[in-house]
PDB file of C-alpha atoms in Angstrom:
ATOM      1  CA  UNK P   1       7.182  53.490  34.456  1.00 49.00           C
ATOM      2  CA  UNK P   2       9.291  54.278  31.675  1.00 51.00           C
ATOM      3  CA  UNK P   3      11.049  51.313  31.994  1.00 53.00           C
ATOM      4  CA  UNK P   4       7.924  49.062  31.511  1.00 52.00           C
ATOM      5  CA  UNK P   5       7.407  51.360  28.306  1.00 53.00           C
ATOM      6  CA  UNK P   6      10.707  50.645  27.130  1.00 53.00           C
ATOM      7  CA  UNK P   7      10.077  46.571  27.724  1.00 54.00           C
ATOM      8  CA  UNK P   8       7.025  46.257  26.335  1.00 56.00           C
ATOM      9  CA  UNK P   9       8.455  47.874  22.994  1.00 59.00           C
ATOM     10  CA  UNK P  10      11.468  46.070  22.683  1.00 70.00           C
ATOM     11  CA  UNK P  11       8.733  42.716  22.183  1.00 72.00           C
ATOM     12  CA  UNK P  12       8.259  42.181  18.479  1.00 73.00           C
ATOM     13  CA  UNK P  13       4.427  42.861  17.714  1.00 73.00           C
ATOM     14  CA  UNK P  14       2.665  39.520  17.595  1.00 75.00           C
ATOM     15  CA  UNK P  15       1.918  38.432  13.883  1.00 72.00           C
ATOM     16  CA  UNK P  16      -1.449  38.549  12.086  1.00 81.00           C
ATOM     17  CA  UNK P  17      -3.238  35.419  11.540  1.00 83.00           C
ATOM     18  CA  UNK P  18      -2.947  36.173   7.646  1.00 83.00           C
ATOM     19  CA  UNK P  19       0.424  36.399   8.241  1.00 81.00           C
ATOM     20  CA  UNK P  20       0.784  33.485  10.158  1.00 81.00           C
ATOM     21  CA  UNK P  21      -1.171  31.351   7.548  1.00 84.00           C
ATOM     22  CA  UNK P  22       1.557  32.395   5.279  1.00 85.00           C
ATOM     23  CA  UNK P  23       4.294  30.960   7.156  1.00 84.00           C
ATOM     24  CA  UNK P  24       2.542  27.981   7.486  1.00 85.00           C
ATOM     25  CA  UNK P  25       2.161  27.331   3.960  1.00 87.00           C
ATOM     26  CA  UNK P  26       5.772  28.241   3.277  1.00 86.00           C
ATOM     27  CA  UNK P  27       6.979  25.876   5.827  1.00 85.00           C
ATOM     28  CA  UNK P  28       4.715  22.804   4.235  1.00 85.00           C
ATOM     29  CA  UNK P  29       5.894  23.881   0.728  1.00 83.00           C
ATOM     30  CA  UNK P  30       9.387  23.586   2.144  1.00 79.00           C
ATOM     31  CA  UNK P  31       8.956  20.754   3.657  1.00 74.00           C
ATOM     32  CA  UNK P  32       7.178  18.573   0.673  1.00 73.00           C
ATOM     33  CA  UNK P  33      10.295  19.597  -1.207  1.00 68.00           C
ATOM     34  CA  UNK P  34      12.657  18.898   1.495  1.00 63.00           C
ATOM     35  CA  UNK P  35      11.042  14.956   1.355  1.00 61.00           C
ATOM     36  CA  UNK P  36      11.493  14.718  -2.532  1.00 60.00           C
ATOM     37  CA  UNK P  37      15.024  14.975  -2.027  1.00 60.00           C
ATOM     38  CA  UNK P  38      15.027  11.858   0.353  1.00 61.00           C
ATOM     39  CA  UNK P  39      16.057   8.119  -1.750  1.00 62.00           C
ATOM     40  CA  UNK P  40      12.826   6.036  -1.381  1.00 66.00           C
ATOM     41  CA  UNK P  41      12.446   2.964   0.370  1.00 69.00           C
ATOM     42  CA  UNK P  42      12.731   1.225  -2.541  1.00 76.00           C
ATOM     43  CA  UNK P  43      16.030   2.521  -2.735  1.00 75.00           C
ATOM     44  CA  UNK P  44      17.507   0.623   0.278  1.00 78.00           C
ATOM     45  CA  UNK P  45      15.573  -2.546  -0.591  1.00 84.00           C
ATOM     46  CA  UNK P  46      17.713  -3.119  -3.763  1.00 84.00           C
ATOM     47  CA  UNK P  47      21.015  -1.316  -2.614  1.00 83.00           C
ATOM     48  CA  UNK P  48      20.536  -4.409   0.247  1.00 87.00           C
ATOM     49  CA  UNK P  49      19.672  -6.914  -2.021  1.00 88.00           C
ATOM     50  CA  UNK P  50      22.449  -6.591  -4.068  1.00 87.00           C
ATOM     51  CA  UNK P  51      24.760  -6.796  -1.212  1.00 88.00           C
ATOM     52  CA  UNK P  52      22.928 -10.420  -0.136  1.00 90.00           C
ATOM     53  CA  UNK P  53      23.343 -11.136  -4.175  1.00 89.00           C
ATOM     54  CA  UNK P  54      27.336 -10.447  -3.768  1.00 89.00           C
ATOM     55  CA  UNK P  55      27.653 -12.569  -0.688  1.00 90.00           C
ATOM     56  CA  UNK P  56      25.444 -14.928  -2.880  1.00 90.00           C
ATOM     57  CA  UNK P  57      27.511 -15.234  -5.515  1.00 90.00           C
ATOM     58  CA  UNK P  58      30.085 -17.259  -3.650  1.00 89.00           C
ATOM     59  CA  UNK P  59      27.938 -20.095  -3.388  1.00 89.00           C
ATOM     60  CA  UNK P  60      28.261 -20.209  -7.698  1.00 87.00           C
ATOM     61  CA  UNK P  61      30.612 -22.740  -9.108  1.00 87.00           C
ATOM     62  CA  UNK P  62      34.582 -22.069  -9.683  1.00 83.00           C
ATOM     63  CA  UNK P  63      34.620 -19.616 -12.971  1.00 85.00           C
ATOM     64  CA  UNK P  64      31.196 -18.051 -12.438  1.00 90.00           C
ATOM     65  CA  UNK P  65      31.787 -16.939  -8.722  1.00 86.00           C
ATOM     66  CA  UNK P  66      33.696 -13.921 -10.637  1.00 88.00           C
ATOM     67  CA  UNK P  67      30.896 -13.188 -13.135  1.00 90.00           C
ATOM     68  CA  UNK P  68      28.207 -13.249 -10.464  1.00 89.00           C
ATOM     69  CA  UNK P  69      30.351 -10.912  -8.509  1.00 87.00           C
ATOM     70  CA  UNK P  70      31.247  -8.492 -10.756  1.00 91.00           C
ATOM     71  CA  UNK P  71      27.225  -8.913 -12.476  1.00 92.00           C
ATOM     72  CA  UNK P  72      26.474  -7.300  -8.722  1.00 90.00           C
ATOM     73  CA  UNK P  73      28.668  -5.145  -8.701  1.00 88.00           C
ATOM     74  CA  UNK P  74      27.712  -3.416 -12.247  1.00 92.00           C
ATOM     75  CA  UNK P  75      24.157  -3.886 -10.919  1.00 91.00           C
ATOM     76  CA  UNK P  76      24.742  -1.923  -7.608  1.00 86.00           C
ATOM     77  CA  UNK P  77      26.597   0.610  -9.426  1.00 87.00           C
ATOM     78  CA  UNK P  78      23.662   0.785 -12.279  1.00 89.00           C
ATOM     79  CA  UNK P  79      21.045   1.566  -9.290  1.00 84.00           C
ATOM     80  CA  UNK P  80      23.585   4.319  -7.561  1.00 78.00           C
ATOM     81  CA  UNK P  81      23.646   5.897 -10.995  1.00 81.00           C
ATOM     82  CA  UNK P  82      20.016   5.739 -11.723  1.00 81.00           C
ATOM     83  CA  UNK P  83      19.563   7.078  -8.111  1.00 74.00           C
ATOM     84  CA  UNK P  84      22.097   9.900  -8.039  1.00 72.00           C
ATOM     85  CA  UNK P  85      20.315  10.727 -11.637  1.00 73.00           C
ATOM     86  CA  UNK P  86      16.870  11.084 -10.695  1.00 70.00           C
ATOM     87  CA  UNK P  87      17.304  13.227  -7.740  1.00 65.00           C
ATOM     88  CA  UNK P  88      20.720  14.316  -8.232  1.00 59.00           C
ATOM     89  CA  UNK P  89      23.695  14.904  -5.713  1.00 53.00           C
ATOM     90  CA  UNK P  90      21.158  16.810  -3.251  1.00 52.00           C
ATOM     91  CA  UNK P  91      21.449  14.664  -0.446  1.00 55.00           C
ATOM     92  CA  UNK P  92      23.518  15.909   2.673  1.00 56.00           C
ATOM     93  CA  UNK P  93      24.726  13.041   5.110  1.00 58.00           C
ATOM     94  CA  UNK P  94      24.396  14.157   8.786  1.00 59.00           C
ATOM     95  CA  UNK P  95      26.002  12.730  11.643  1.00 62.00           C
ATOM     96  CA  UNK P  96      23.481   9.437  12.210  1.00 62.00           C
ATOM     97  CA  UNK P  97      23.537   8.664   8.956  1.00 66.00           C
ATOM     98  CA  UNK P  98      27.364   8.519   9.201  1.00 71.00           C
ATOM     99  CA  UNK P  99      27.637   6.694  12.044  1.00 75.00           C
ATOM    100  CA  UNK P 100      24.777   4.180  11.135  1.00 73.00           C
ATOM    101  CA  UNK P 101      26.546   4.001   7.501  1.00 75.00           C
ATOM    102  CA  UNK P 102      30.170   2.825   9.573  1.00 81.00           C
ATOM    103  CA  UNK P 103      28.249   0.797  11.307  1.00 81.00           C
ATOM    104  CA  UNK P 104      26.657  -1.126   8.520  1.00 81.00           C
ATOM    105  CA  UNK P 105      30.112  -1.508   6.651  1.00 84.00           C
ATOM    106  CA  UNK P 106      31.630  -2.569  10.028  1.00 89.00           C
ATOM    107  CA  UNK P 107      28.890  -5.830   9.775  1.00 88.00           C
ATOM    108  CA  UNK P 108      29.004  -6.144   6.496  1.00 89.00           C
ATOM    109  CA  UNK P 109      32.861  -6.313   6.248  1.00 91.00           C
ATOM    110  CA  UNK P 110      32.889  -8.309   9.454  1.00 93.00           C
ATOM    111  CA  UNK P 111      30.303 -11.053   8.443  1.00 92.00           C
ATOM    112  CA  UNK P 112      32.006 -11.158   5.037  1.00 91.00           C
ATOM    113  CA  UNK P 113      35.094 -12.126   6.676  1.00 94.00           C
ATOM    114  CA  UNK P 114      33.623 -14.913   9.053  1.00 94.00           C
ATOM    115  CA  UNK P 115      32.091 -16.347   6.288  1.00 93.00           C
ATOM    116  CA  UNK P 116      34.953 -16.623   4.339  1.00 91.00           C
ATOM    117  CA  UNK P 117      36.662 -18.144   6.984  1.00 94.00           C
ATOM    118  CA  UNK P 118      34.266 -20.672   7.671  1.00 93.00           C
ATOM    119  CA  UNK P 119      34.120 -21.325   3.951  1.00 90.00           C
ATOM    120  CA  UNK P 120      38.142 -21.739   3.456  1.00 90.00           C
ATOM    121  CA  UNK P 121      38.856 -23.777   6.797  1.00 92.00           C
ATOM    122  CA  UNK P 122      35.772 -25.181   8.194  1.00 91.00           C
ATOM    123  CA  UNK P 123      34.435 -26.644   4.420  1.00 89.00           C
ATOM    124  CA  UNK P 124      30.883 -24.520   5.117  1.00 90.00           C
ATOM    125  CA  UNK P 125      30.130 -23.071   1.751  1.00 90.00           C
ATOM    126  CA  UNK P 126      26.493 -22.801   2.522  1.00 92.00           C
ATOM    127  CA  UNK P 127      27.262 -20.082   5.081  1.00 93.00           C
ATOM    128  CA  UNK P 128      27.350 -17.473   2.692  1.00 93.00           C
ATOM    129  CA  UNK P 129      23.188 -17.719   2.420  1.00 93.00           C
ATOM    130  CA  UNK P 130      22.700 -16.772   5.877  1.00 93.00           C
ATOM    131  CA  UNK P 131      25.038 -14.506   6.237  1.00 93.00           C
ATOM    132  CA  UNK P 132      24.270 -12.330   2.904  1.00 92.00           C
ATOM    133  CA  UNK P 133      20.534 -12.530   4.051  1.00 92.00           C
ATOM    134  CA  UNK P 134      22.088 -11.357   7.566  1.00 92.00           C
ATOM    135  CA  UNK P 135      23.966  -8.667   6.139  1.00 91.00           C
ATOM    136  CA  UNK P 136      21.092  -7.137   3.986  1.00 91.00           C
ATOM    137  CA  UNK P 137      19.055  -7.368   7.105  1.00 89.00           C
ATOM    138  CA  UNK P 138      21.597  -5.510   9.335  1.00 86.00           C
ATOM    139  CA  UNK P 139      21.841  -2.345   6.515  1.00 82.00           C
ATOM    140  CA  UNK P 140      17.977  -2.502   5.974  1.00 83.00           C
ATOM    141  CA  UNK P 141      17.660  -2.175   9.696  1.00 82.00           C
ATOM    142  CA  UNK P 142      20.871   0.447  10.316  1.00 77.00           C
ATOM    143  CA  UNK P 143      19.864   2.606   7.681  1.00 71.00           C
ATOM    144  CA  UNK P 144      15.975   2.604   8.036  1.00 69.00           C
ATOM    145  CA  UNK P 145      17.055   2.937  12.019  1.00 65.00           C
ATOM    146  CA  UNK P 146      19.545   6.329  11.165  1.00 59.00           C
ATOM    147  CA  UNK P 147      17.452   7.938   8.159  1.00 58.00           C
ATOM    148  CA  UNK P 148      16.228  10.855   8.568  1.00 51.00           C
ATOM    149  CA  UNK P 149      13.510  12.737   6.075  1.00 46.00           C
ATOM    150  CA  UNK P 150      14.828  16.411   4.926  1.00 43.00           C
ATOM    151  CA  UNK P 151      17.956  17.941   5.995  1.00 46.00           C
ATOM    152  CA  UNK P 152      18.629  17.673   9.632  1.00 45.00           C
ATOM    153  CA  UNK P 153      19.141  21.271  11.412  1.00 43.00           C
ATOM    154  CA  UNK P 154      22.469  21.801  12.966  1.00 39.00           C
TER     155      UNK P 154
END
């Protein structure tokens, strides 16, 4: 008998329903604040929309397919900024995220180079609309697909 003594005190005692209301409260608290770290959706929308506007740009004449470039590339890097400014450097990458981020460069870099391909040797300039629509799809969908809200536990 002294051993079921012994058991039965070694349990922690069960929490009070005050108490447990508490915790609750905490853990909602934490996890509103947790979500205020996350980028919005509006976030990936124009991050992917200036990747279909740098594909885009190829389809401008001769001397402004370097403007519109590097006008896309100053824009991208404005909304990073603005981004990385209004919630600061808070957000931690996990695992998903880094694979679905190598996976969307992978496509990206891969339909950039098919295009250009079939722009320089098969005279198809007009495949640079589908595949910049394409390859703003493909990161919309990867990163919406490997996003998670909060910071994953590991």
């Amino acid at each position: 008998m002294a051993t079921d003594e012994n058991s039965r005190s070694s349990r922690p005692p069960m929490p009070s329903r005050e108490g447990a209301a508490e915790a609750l409260a905490l853990a909602k608290q934490a996890q509103v604040a947790v979500a205020s770290l996350t980028p919005g959706r509006a976030f990936d929308v124009k991050l992917s929309l200036c990747v279909a506007g740098v594909y885009l740009s190829h389809l401008l004449p001769e001397p402004w397919d370097i403007v519109g470039l590097a006008l896309m590339y100053v824009i991208m890097l404005t909304v990073l900024a603005l981004q990385f400014r209004s919630s600061g450097v808070r957000h931690r990458v996990h695992p998903g995220m880094k694979r679905g981020m190598l996976g969307a460069a992978a496509l990206a870099f891969g339909l950039y180079m098919v295009a250009l391909y079939l722009d320089d040797h098969q005279g198809m300039p007009w495949i640079w609309a589908p595949a910049g629509l394409l390859a703003a799809g493909g990161i919309l969908a990867l990163d919406s697909k490997t996003r998670k809200k909060g910071i994953a536990a590991s």
